PDB file of C-alpha atoms in Angstrom:
ATOM      1  CA  MET W   1      -0.653   0.049   0.097  1.00 59.00           C
ATOM      2  CA  THR W   2       1.353   2.994  -0.977  1.00 75.00           C
ATOM      3  CA  THR W   3       1.934   5.857   1.832  1.00 91.00           C
ATOM      4  CA  TYR W   4       1.656   9.512   1.123  1.00 97.00           C
ATOM      5  CA  ALA W   5       2.305  12.328   2.627  1.00 98.00           C
ATOM      6  CA  PRO W   6      -1.739  14.172   4.257  1.00 98.00           C
ATOM      7  CA  GLY W   7      -3.510  15.066   1.949  1.00 98.00           C
ATOM      8  CA  ILE W   8      -1.374  14.159  -1.365  1.00 98.00           C
ATOM      9  CA  LYS W   9      -3.889  11.103  -1.469  1.00 98.00           C
ATOM     10  CA  GLU W  10      -7.396  13.379  -1.778  1.00 98.00           C
ATOM     11  CA  PHE W  11      -4.785  14.879  -4.765  1.00 98.00           C
ATOM     12  CA  VAL W  12      -4.353  12.371  -5.951  1.00 98.00           C
ATOM     13  CA  ASP W  13      -7.774  11.078  -6.518  1.00 98.00           C
ATOM     14  CA  ARG W  14      -8.876  14.115  -7.337  1.00 98.00           C
ATOM     15  CA  CYS W  15      -6.375  14.534  -9.880  1.00 98.00           C
ATOM     16  CA  ASN W  16      -7.504  11.098 -11.676  1.00 98.00           C
ATOM     17  CA  ALA W  17     -11.334  11.779 -11.399  1.00 98.00           C
ATOM     18  CA  ALA W  18     -10.410  15.360 -13.202  1.00 98.00           C
ATOM     19  CA  MET W  19      -7.551  13.970 -15.693  1.00 97.00           C
ATOM     20  CA  PRO W  20      -8.362   9.813 -16.113  1.00 97.00           C
ATOM     21  CA  PRO W  21      -4.761   7.981 -16.584  1.00 96.00           C
ATOM     22  CA  ASP W  22      -5.231   7.146 -20.395  1.00 97.00           C
ATOM     23  CA  PHE W  23      -6.210  10.726 -21.110  1.00 97.00           C
ATOM     24  CA  TYR W  24      -3.118  10.465 -23.201  1.00 97.00           C
ATOM     25  CA  THR W  25      -4.716   8.352 -26.012  1.00 98.00           C
ATOM     26  CA  TYR W  26      -7.827  10.799 -26.284  1.00 98.00           C
ATOM     27  CA  ALA W  27      -7.396  13.461 -29.010  1.00 98.00           C
ATOM     28  CA  LEU W  28      -5.375  16.021 -27.874  1.00 98.00           C
ATOM     29  CA  GLN W  29      -7.657  19.305 -28.011  1.00 98.00           C
ATOM     30  CA  GLU W  30      -8.898  17.200 -25.398  1.00 98.00           C
ATOM     31  CA  GLN W  31      -6.266  16.039 -23.506  1.00 98.00           C
ATOM     32  CA  ARG W  32      -5.061  20.188 -23.229  1.00 99.00           C
ATOM     33  CA  ARG W  33      -8.594  20.761 -22.331  1.00 98.00           C
ATOM     34  CA  LEU W  34      -8.806  18.206 -19.322  1.00 98.00           C
ATOM     35  CA  TYR W  35      -5.099  18.948 -18.483  1.00 98.00           C
ATOM     36  CA  GLN W  36      -6.356  23.253 -18.312  1.00 98.00           C
ATOM     37  CA  ASN W  37      -9.527  22.629 -16.326  1.00 98.00           C
ATOM     38  CA  LEU W  38      -6.583  21.410 -13.484  1.00 98.00           C
ATOM     39  CA  THR W  39      -6.625  25.002 -12.660  1.00 97.00           C
ATOM     40  CA  ILE W  40     -10.578  24.481 -12.094  1.00 97.00           C
ATOM     41  CA  GLU W  41     -10.088  21.480  -9.713  1.00 98.00           C
ATOM     42  CA  PHE W  42      -7.296  23.491  -7.582  1.00 98.00           C
ATOM     43  CA  PRO W  43      -8.479  26.732  -7.821  1.00 97.00           C
ATOM     44  CA  TYR W  44      -5.299  29.130  -6.487  1.00 98.00           C
ATOM     45  CA  GLU W  45      -5.848  32.855  -5.909  1.00 97.00           C
ATOM     46  CA  LEU W  46      -2.700  35.459  -7.371  1.00 97.00           C
ATOM     47  CA  PRO W  47      -0.358  36.670  -4.783  1.00 98.00           C
ATOM     48  CA  ASP W  48      -1.438  40.459  -4.013  1.00 98.00           C
ATOM     49  CA  ASP W  49       1.741  41.893  -3.399  1.00 98.00           C
ATOM     50  CA  VAL W  50       2.353  40.654  -7.790  1.00 99.00           C
ATOM     51  CA  SER W  51       1.863  42.522 -10.601  1.00 99.00           C
ATOM     52  CA  TRP W  52       2.498  40.815 -14.189  1.00 99.00           C
ATOM     53  CA  TYR W  53       2.253  41.752 -18.126  1.00 98.00           C
ATOM     54  CA  GLN W  54       2.221  39.786 -21.918  1.00 99.00           C
ATOM     55  CA  GLN W  55       4.336  40.630 -24.673  1.00 98.00           C
ATOM     56  CA  ASN W  56       5.771  39.456 -27.267  1.00 98.00           C
ATOM     57  CA  LEU W  57       8.662  38.404 -28.539  1.00 98.00           C
ATOM     58  CA  GLU W  58      10.455  37.842 -32.067  1.00 97.00           C
ATOM     59  CA  TYR W  59      13.196  35.829 -32.723  1.00 97.00           C
ATOM     60  CA  ASP W  60      13.890  34.259 -36.470  1.00 96.00           C
ATOM     61  CA  GLY W  61      10.524  34.777 -37.864  1.00 96.00           C
ATOM     62  CA  ASN W  62       8.910  33.131 -33.854  1.00 96.00           C
ATOM     63  CA  SER W  63       6.289  35.433 -32.300  1.00 97.00           C
ATOM     64  CA  LEU W  64       5.973  33.960 -28.369  1.00 97.00           C
ATOM     65  CA  ALA W  65       4.078  35.380 -26.114  1.00 99.00           C
ATOM     66  CA  PHE W  66       5.787  35.823 -22.042  1.00 99.00           C
ATOM     67  CA  ARG W  67       4.799  37.556 -19.468  1.00 99.00           C
ATOM     68  CA  LEU W  68       6.468  39.297 -16.753  1.00 99.00           C
ATOM     69  CA  TYR W  69       5.677  38.729 -13.226  1.00 99.00           C
ATOM     70  CA  GLU W  70       7.054  41.673 -10.265  1.00 99.00           C
ATOM     71  CA  PRO W  71       6.838  41.696  -7.353  1.00 98.00           C
ATOM     72  CA  HIS W  72       5.824  45.367  -5.803  1.00 97.00           C
ATOM     73  CA  HIS W  73       8.506  44.680  -2.683  1.00 94.00           C
ATOM     74  CA  LEU W  74      11.927  43.810  -4.221  1.00 95.00           C
ATOM     75  CA  GLU W  75      15.302  41.875  -3.105  1.00 94.00           C
ATOM     76  CA  SER W  76      16.529  41.126  -5.707  1.00 94.00           C
ATOM     77  CA  ASP W  77      17.442  42.714  -9.873  1.00 96.00           C
ATOM     78  CA  GLY W  78      17.574  39.138 -10.623  1.00 98.00           C
ATOM     79  CA  LEU W  79      15.136  37.367 -13.518  1.00 99.00           C
ATOM     80  CA  VAL W  80      13.923  33.712 -13.168  1.00 99.00           C
ATOM     81  CA  ILE W  81      12.652  32.378 -16.105  1.00 99.00           C
ATOM     82  CA  TYR W  82      10.323  29.816 -15.681  1.00 99.00           C
ATOM     83  CA  ILE W  83       9.249  27.176 -17.620  1.00 99.00           C
ATOM     84  CA  ARG W  84       6.156  25.007 -17.485  1.00 99.00           C
ATOM     85  CA  GLY W  85       5.510  21.434 -17.223  1.00 98.00           C
ATOM     86  CA  GLY W  86       2.835  19.728 -18.928  1.00 98.00           C
ATOM     87  CA  GLY W  87       5.588  16.993 -21.418  1.00 98.00           C
ATOM     88  CA  PHE W  88       5.807  19.428 -24.070  1.00 99.00           C
ATOM     89  CA  VAL W  89       2.310  18.386 -25.274  1.00 99.00           C
ATOM     90  CA  VAL W  90      -0.387  20.654 -22.593  1.00 99.00           C
ATOM     91  CA  GLY W  91      -0.564  23.484 -20.565  1.00 98.00           C
ATOM     92  CA  SER W  92      -0.148  27.036 -21.560  1.00 98.00           C
ATOM     93  CA  LEU W  93       0.856  30.403 -19.505  1.00 99.00           C
ATOM     94  CA  ASP W  94      -2.575  29.684 -17.054  1.00 98.00           C
ATOM     95  CA  THR W  95      -1.802  26.509 -16.399  1.00 98.00           C
ATOM     96  CA  HIS W  96       0.940  27.953 -14.080  1.00 98.00           C
ATOM     97  CA  HIS W  97      -0.362  31.791 -14.018  1.00 99.00           C
ATOM     98  CA  THR W  98      -0.168  31.146  -9.906  1.00 98.00           C
ATOM     99  CA  VAL W  99       2.515  29.248  -9.670  1.00 98.00           C
ATOM    100  CA  THR W 100       5.330  32.013 -11.726  1.00 99.00           C
ATOM    101  CA  ALA W 101       3.608  34.614  -9.524  1.00 99.00           C
ATOM    102  CA  GLU W 102       3.724  32.687  -5.846  1.00 99.00           C
ATOM    103  CA  ILE W 103       7.719  32.396  -7.572  1.00 99.00           C
ATOM    104  CA  ALA W 104       7.940  36.032  -7.815  1.00 99.00           C
ATOM    105  CA  SER W 105       6.022  37.028  -4.248  1.00 99.00           C
ATOM    106  CA  LYS W 106       7.781  34.552  -2.231  1.00 98.00           C
ATOM    107  CA  ALA W 107      11.528  35.045  -3.953  1.00 98.00           C
ATOM    108  CA  ALA W 108      11.706  38.767  -4.385  1.00 98.00           C
ATOM    109  CA  VAL W 109      12.365  38.322  -8.143  1.00 98.00           C
ATOM    110  CA  LYS W 110      10.854  38.618 -11.160  1.00 99.00           C
ATOM    111  CA  VAL W 111      10.226  36.457 -12.658  1.00 99.00           C
ATOM    112  CA  MET W 112       9.291  35.095 -17.108  1.00 99.00           C
ATOM    113  CA  ALA W 113       7.264  32.578 -18.336  1.00 99.00           C
ATOM    114  CA  VAL W 114       6.988  31.526 -21.867  1.00 98.00           C
ATOM    115  CA  ASP W 115       4.830  30.385 -24.210  1.00 98.00           C
ATOM    116  CA  PHE W 116       6.687  27.785 -25.899  1.00 99.00           C
ATOM    117  CA  ARG W 117       5.666  25.879 -28.783  1.00 99.00           C
ATOM    118  CA  LEU W 118       3.563  22.595 -28.347  1.00 99.00           C
ATOM    119  CA  ALA W 119       4.821  19.002 -29.758  1.00 99.00           C
ATOM    120  CA  PRO W 120       3.709  17.269 -31.299  1.00 99.00           C
ATOM    121  CA  GLU W 121       2.890  19.960 -34.050  1.00 99.00           C
ATOM    122  CA  HIS W 122       6.331  20.953 -32.810  1.00 98.00           C
ATOM    123  CA  PRO W 123       8.683  18.344 -31.643  1.00 98.00           C
ATOM    124  CA  PHE W 124      11.757  18.984 -30.230  1.00 98.00           C
ATOM    125  CA  PRO W 125      13.700  21.352 -30.932  1.00 98.00           C
ATOM    126  CA  SER W 126      11.498  23.684 -31.089  1.00 99.00           C
ATOM    127  CA  ALA W 127      10.573  24.252 -27.343  1.00 99.00           C
ATOM    128  CA  LEU W 128      14.013  24.251 -26.240  1.00 99.00           C
ATOM    129  CA  GLU W 129      14.642  27.076 -28.927  1.00 99.00           C
ATOM    130  CA  ASP W 130      11.990  29.201 -27.987  1.00 99.00           C
ATOM    131  CA  CYS W 131      13.741  28.679 -23.946  1.00 99.00           C
ATOM    132  CA  TYR W 132      16.973  29.810 -24.775  1.00 99.00           C
ATOM    133  CA  ASN W 133      15.993  32.059 -27.400  1.00 99.00           C
ATOM    134  CA  ALA W 134      13.726  33.760 -24.195  1.00 99.00           C
ATOM    135  CA  VAL W 135      16.910  33.616 -22.259  1.00 99.00           C
ATOM    136  CA  VAL W 136      18.941  35.922 -24.900  1.00 99.00           C
ATOM    137  CA  TYR W 137      16.304  37.767 -25.348  1.00 98.00           C
ATOM    138  CA  ALA W 138      16.152  38.260 -21.226  1.00 98.00           C
ATOM    139  CA  LYS W 139      20.073  39.431 -21.277  1.00 98.00           C
ATOM    140  CA  GLU W 140      19.411  41.577 -24.654  1.00 98.00           C
ATOM    141  CA  ASN W 141      16.931  43.345 -23.331  1.00 98.00           C
ATOM    142  CA  ALA W 142      17.585  43.254 -19.144  1.00 98.00           C
ATOM    143  CA  SER W 143      17.486  47.400 -19.255  1.00 98.00           C
ATOM    144  CA  THR W 144      13.745  47.706 -20.571  1.00 97.00           C
ATOM    145  CA  LEU W 145      13.138  44.837 -18.010  1.00 98.00           C
ATOM    146  CA  GLY W 146      14.630  45.938 -15.513  1.00 98.00           C
ATOM    147  CA  ILE W 147      17.144  43.240 -14.786  1.00 98.00           C
ATOM    148  CA  ASP W 148      20.840  42.146 -14.218  1.00 97.00           C
ATOM    149  CA  PRO W 149      21.730  40.683 -17.072  1.00 97.00           C
ATOM    150  CA  ASN W 150      23.569  38.646 -14.997  1.00 96.00           C
ATOM    151  CA  ASN W 151      21.722  37.065 -12.559  1.00 97.00           C
ATOM    152  CA  ILE W 152      19.048  34.703 -14.213  1.00 98.00           C
ATOM    153  CA  VAL W 153      18.113  31.542 -12.161  1.00 99.00           C
ATOM    154  CA  ILE W 154      16.458  28.692 -15.299  1.00 99.00           C
ATOM    155  CA  ALA W 155      13.751  26.700 -13.651  1.00 99.00           C
ATOM    156  CA  GLY W 156      11.236  24.100 -14.438  1.00 99.00           C
ATOM    157  CA  ASP W 157       8.664  21.206 -13.255  1.00 99.00           C
ATOM    158  CA  SER W 158       9.107  17.593 -15.358  1.00 98.00           C
ATOM    159  CA  SER W 159       9.150  18.827 -18.866  1.00 99.00           C
ATOM    160  CA  GLY W 160      10.291  22.215 -17.661  1.00 99.00           C
ATOM    161  CA  GLY W 161      12.421  20.819 -15.607  1.00 99.00           C
ATOM    162  CA  ASN W 162      14.003  19.139 -18.801  1.00 99.00           C
ATOM    163  CA  MET W 163      14.036  21.807 -21.199  1.00 99.00           C
ATOM    164  CA  ALA W 164      16.411  24.042 -17.664  1.00 99.00           C
ATOM    165  CA  VAL W 165      18.574  21.285 -17.404  1.00 99.00           C
ATOM    166  CA  VAL W 166      19.178  21.302 -20.886  1.00 99.00           C
ATOM    167  CA  ILE W 167      19.087  25.218 -21.633  1.00 99.00           C
ATOM    168  CA  ALA W 168      22.265  25.667 -19.030  1.00 99.00           C
ATOM    169  CA  MET W 169      23.727  23.408 -21.356  1.00 99.00           C
ATOM    170  CA  MET W 170      22.793  24.756 -24.489  1.00 99.00           C
ATOM    171  CA  CYS W 171      24.348  28.258 -22.394  1.00 99.00           C
ATOM    172  CA  ARG W 172      27.614  26.834 -22.225  1.00 98.00           C
ATOM    173  CA  ASP W 173      27.864  25.211 -25.123  1.00 98.00           C
ATOM    174  CA  ARG W 174      26.709  28.078 -27.406  1.00 98.00           C
ATOM    175  CA  ASN W 175      28.763  30.733 -25.015  1.00 98.00           C
ATOM    176  CA  GLY W 176      25.662  32.526 -24.530  1.00 97.00           C
ATOM    177  CA  PRO W 177      24.473  33.901 -21.180  1.00 97.00           C
ATOM    178  CA  LYS W 178      25.390  32.554 -17.955  1.00 95.00           C
ATOM    179  CA  LEU W 179      23.510  31.074 -15.502  1.00 98.00           C
ATOM    180  CA  SER W 180      23.280  31.804 -11.993  1.00 98.00           C
ATOM    181  CA  GLY W 181      21.581  28.918 -11.115  1.00 98.00           C
ATOM    182  CA  GLN W 182      19.312  26.045 -11.984  1.00 99.00           C
ATOM    183  CA  ALA W 183      15.983  25.878 -10.029  1.00 99.00           C
ATOM    184  CA  LEU W 184      14.677  21.912 -11.094  1.00 99.00           C
ATOM    185  CA  ILE W 185      11.643  20.382 -10.233  1.00 99.00           C
ATOM    186  CA  SER W 186      11.334  16.776 -11.304  1.00 98.00           C
ATOM    187  CA  PRO W 187      12.752  17.343 -13.887  1.00 99.00           C
ATOM    188  CA  VAL W 188      12.619  14.317 -16.571  1.00 98.00           C
ATOM    189  CA  LEU W 189      16.326  13.616 -18.013  1.00 98.00           C
ATOM    190  CA  ASP W 190      16.422  10.116 -20.109  1.00 97.00           C
ATOM    191  CA  PHE W 191      13.279   9.761 -22.308  1.00 96.00           C
ATOM    192  CA  THR W 192      15.175   6.490 -23.357  1.00 94.00           C
ATOM    193  CA  ARG W 193      14.046   4.751 -20.498  1.00 90.00           C
ATOM    194  CA  TRP W 194      11.142   5.737 -21.380  1.00 86.00           C
ATOM    195  CA  ARG W 195      10.315   4.712 -24.948  1.00 75.00           C
ATOM    196  CA  ASN W 196       8.573   1.674 -25.190  1.00 70.00           C
ATOM    197  CA  GLY W 197       6.723   2.322 -22.285  1.00 65.00           C
ATOM    198  CA  GLY W 198       7.586   2.177 -18.368  1.00 73.00           C
ATOM    199  CA  ASP W 199       6.373   1.761 -14.341  1.00 80.00           C
ATOM    200  CA  ASP W 200       3.892   3.331 -13.520  1.00 89.00           C
ATOM    201  CA  ALA W 201       3.751   5.680 -10.674  1.00 94.00           C
ATOM    202  CA  PRO W 202       0.728   7.944  -8.888  1.00 95.00           C
ATOM    203  CA  LEU W 203      -0.523  10.585 -11.891  1.00 95.00           C
ATOM    204  CA  LEU W 204       2.707   9.007 -14.221  1.00 95.00           C
ATOM    205  CA  THR W 205       1.853   6.548 -16.132  1.00 95.00           C
ATOM    206  CA  GLY W 206       4.107   4.107 -18.494  1.00 94.00           C
ATOM    207  CA  GLY W 207       1.795   4.882 -21.233  1.00 95.00           C
ATOM    208  CA  GLU W 208       1.776   8.727 -20.194  1.00 96.00           C
ATOM    209  CA  MET W 209       5.460   9.320 -20.758  1.00 95.00           C
ATOM    210  CA  GLU W 210       6.398   6.529 -23.943  1.00 95.00           C
ATOM    211  CA  PHE W 211       3.225   9.129 -25.470  1.00 96.00           C
ATOM    212  CA  TYR W 212       4.779  11.791 -24.426  1.00 97.00           C
ATOM    213  CA  THR W 213       8.786  10.716 -26.011  1.00 96.00           C
ATOM    214  CA  ALA W 214       7.024   9.952 -28.986  1.00 96.00           C
ATOM    215  CA  CYS W 215       5.127  13.468 -29.886  1.00 98.00           C
ATOM    216  CA  TYR W 216       9.105  15.329 -27.814  1.00 98.00           C
ATOM    217  CA  ALA W 217      11.019  13.149 -29.784  1.00 97.00           C
ATOM    218  CA  PRO W 218       9.801  10.669 -33.088  1.00 96.00           C
ATOM    219  CA  LYS W 219      12.931  10.053 -34.308  1.00 92.00           C
ATOM    220  CA  ALA W 220      14.346   7.489 -32.334  1.00 88.00           C
ATOM    221  CA  SER W 221      17.615   8.468 -32.999  1.00 91.00           C
ATOM    222  CA  THR W 222      16.835  11.856 -31.648  1.00 95.00           C
ATOM    223  CA  VAL W 223      15.778  10.503 -28.360  1.00 96.00           C
ATOM    224  CA  SER W 224      19.153   9.761 -27.267  1.00 96.00           C
ATOM    225  CA  HIS W 225      20.382  12.995 -27.911  1.00 97.00           C
ATOM    226  CA  PRO W 226      22.009  14.911 -25.260  1.00 98.00           C
ATOM    227  CA  TYR W 227      19.339  17.580 -25.267  1.00 99.00           C
ATOM    228  CA  VAL W 228      16.631  15.577 -25.391  1.00 98.00           C
ATOM    229  CA  SER W 229      18.519  13.031 -22.833  1.00 98.00           C
ATOM    230  CA  PRO W 230      21.244  15.369 -20.724  1.00 98.00           C
ATOM    231  CA  LEU W 231      21.578  11.942 -18.585  1.00 98.00           C
ATOM    232  CA  VAL W 232      22.836  10.010 -21.913  1.00 97.00           C
ATOM    233  CA  SER W 233      24.699  11.434 -23.475  1.00 93.00           C
ATOM    234  CA  GLY W 234      24.799  14.935 -22.055  1.00 96.00           C
ATOM    235  CA  ARG W 235      28.423  16.863 -20.017  1.00 97.00           C
ATOM    236  CA  PHE W 236      28.071  18.221 -16.492  1.00 98.00           C
ATOM    237  CA  ASP W 237      30.896  20.421 -16.705  1.00 98.00           C
ATOM    238  CA  ASN W 238      30.578  23.808 -16.134  1.00 98.00           C
ATOM    239  CA  LEU W 239      26.806  24.316 -15.188  1.00 98.00           C
ATOM    240  CA  PRO W 240      25.545  26.826 -13.252  1.00 98.00           C
ATOM    241  CA  MET W 241      24.227  25.142  -9.408  1.00 98.00           C
ATOM    242  CA  ALA W 242      21.789  23.513  -8.688  1.00 99.00           C
ATOM    243  CA  TYR W 243      18.700  22.852  -6.354  1.00 99.00           C
ATOM    244  CA  ILE W 244      16.347  19.986  -6.977  1.00 99.00           C
ATOM    245  CA  MET W 245      12.783  18.625  -6.082  1.00 99.00           C
ATOM    246  CA  SER W 246      11.944  15.249  -6.492  1.00 98.00           C
ATOM    247  CA  ALA W 247       9.481  13.553  -4.894  1.00 98.00           C
ATOM    248  CA  GLU W 248       9.762   9.667  -3.136  1.00 98.00           C
ATOM    249  CA  LYS W 249       6.435   8.402  -5.167  1.00 97.00           C
ATOM    250  CA  ASP W 250       7.233   9.599  -8.399  1.00 97.00           C
ATOM    251  CA  SER W 251       9.697   7.639 -10.704  1.00 96.00           C
ATOM    252  CA  LEU W 252      11.346  10.886 -12.347  1.00 97.00           C
ATOM    253  CA  ALA W 253      13.122  10.955  -9.292  1.00 97.00           C
ATOM    254  CA  ILE W 254      15.646   8.462 -10.848  1.00 97.00           C
ATOM    255  CA  ASP W 255      16.834  10.925 -12.765  1.00 98.00           C
ATOM    256  CA  ALA W 256      17.099  13.665 -10.222  1.00 98.00           C
ATOM    257  CA  LYS W 257      19.492  11.211  -7.887  1.00 98.00           C
ATOM    258  CA  GLN W 258      21.428  10.446 -11.255  1.00 98.00           C
ATOM    259  CA  TYR W 259      21.456  14.302 -12.090  1.00 99.00           C
ATOM    260  CA  ALA W 260      22.967  15.501  -8.421  1.00 99.00           C
ATOM    261  CA  LYS W 261      25.747  12.784  -8.612  1.00 99.00           C
ATOM    262  CA  LEU W 262      27.092  13.480 -12.723  1.00 99.00           C
ATOM    263  CA  LEU W 263      26.644  17.077 -11.075  1.00 99.00           C
ATOM    264  CA  ARG W 264      28.649  16.409  -8.479  1.00 99.00           C
ATOM    265  CA  GLU W 265      31.811  14.721  -9.510  1.00 98.00           C
ATOM    266  CA  HIS W 266      31.886  17.478 -11.838  1.00 98.00           C
ATOM    267  CA  GLU W 267      32.760  19.984  -9.021  1.00 98.00           C
ATOM    268  CA  VAL W 268      28.548  21.541  -9.281  1.00 98.00           C
ATOM    269  CA  ASP W 269      26.947  22.575  -5.938  1.00 98.00           C
ATOM    270  CA  VAL W 270      24.235  20.984  -5.697  1.00 98.00           C
ATOM    271  CA  GLU W 271      21.163  20.198  -3.719  1.00 98.00           C
ATOM    272  CA  LEU W 272      18.876  17.205  -3.764  1.00 99.00           C
ATOM    273  CA  VAL W 273      15.721  17.102  -1.634  1.00 99.00           C
ATOM    274  CA  ILE W 274      13.610  13.258  -2.416  1.00 98.00           C
ATOM    275  CA  GLU W 275      11.005  15.243  -0.423  1.00 98.00           C
ATOM    276  CA  PRO W 276       8.840  12.277   1.328  1.00 98.00           C
ATOM    277  CA  GLY W 277       5.253  10.824   0.285  1.00 98.00           C
ATOM    278  CA  LEU W 278       5.236  13.192  -2.176  1.00 98.00           C
ATOM    279  CA  VAL W 279       3.837  12.610  -5.874  1.00 98.00           C
ATOM    280  CA  HIS W 280       4.474  13.915  -8.893  1.00 98.00           C
ATOM    281  CA  SER W 281       3.095  16.979 -10.241  1.00 97.00           C
ATOM    282  CA  ALA W 282       2.918  17.984  -6.307  1.00 97.00           C
ATOM    283  CA  ILE W 283       3.075  21.455  -6.664  1.00 98.00           C
ATOM    284  CA  ARG W 284      -0.439  21.883  -7.495  1.00 98.00           C
ATOM    285  CA  ALA W 285      -1.194  19.971  -3.853  1.00 98.00           C
ATOM    286  CA  ARG W 286       0.565  23.010  -1.197  1.00 97.00           C
ATOM    287  CA  ALA W 287      -3.085  24.230  -0.851  1.00 97.00           C
ATOM    288  CA  LEU W 288      -3.874  20.209   0.419  1.00 98.00           C
ATOM    289  CA  SER W 289      -0.650  18.998   2.434  1.00 98.00           C
ATOM    290  CA  GLU W 290       1.411  20.819   4.877  1.00 98.00           C
ATOM    291  CA  GLY W 291       4.704  18.799   3.571  1.00 98.00           C
ATOM    292  CA  VAL W 292       3.703  20.529  -0.488  1.00 98.00           C
ATOM    293  CA  GLN W 293       3.256  23.872   0.943  1.00 98.00           C
ATOM    294  CA  ASP W 294       6.758  23.247   2.812  1.00 99.00           C
ATOM    295  CA  ALA W 295       8.876  22.033   0.081  1.00 99.00           C
ATOM    296  CA  TRP W 296       7.026  24.912  -2.429  1.00 99.00           C
ATOM    297  CA  ASP W 297       8.147  27.448   0.540  1.00 99.00           C
ATOM    298  CA  ARG W 298      12.218  25.893   0.288  1.00 99.00           C
ATOM    299  CA  TYR W 299      12.422  25.853  -3.569  1.00 99.00           C
ATOM    300  CA  CYS W 300      11.571  29.416  -3.636  1.00 98.00           C
ATOM    301  CA  LEU W 301      13.750  30.207  -0.776  1.00 98.00           C
ATOM    302  CA  LYS W 302      16.760  28.486  -2.345  1.00 98.00           C
ATOM    303  CA  ILE W 303      15.597  30.944  -5.887  1.00 98.00           C
ATOM    304  CA  ARG W 304      16.266  34.135  -3.804  1.00 97.00           C
ATOM    305  CA  ALA W 305      19.535  32.378  -1.674  1.00 97.00           C
ATOM    306  CA  MET W 306      20.770  31.432  -5.754  1.00 96.00           C
ATOM    307  CA  LEU W 307      20.121  34.983  -6.601  1.00 96.00           C
ATOM    308  CA  ALA W 308      21.472  36.690  -3.689  1.00 92.00           C
ATOM    309  CA  ARG W 309      25.324  34.874  -3.761  1.00 81.00           C
ATOM    310  CA  LYS W 310      25.356  35.850  -7.814  1.00 63.00           C
ATOM    311  CA  GLU W 311      25.293  38.739  -5.657  1.00 47.00           C
ATOM    312  CA  ALA W 312      27.318  39.022  -2.891  1.00 42.00           C
TER     313      ALA W 312
END
């Protein structure tokens, strides 16, 4: 019998009722509608101390919407660029609207969220290039955004955590913006183990992961690419410090542990926390579970500390 932290069984049951475990077999439009409706099932208010606006950035003929969140009290002139999860297939700026706003409030820093292109209509590397170019845009437009171009933390959950890790590698490989840190929540970093399905976990089945893998990296030769599955063929030297929040009941905890191990072996400052009794996507349960709320608060404070360390 699975032992959950208090509040998590209710969260899992409500998620499965709102978005059945086999949702990935539905038509894409229905998948995206169900995922969007999780914001109704688990509603959160925008923090009173955060303002935001939305506009577009342009690169290579692409136009991407982004939102910039600003707390009324800033403790850093840095920037967090948060990349949402959703398997590269579902999700929008709205599905993570309060998540990004809460980071701005709790970390007392501006936060950018980017509306990247979705798979399978736009497979690898479309979303990745969108998010990397958002980092470049932030650095090049730092004065307009009112941020320090040399104090940017990249952050993300699940598939967004994948892109956050890879963007840190791309910044190194392309001599791009120098990042102050990477703040990750349950990143998926090895898609080779999901190519033909895999083990089920609460709120993340092997079939779902197989579907996402096929959507994002439809060519078998692409799945092991270092920018898709960095644990398989990536380089781990000269990366920014990392804070990794994972969950005990999450099948992606394996990825978090391996990534932390490889970073340490390459003398990168890393802190890994496997939150007891939590599941994948648990940040939606922060109003239901004190364990999630505590983990979330610590995550946001670690981001604040990363930015302060850069400024010290």
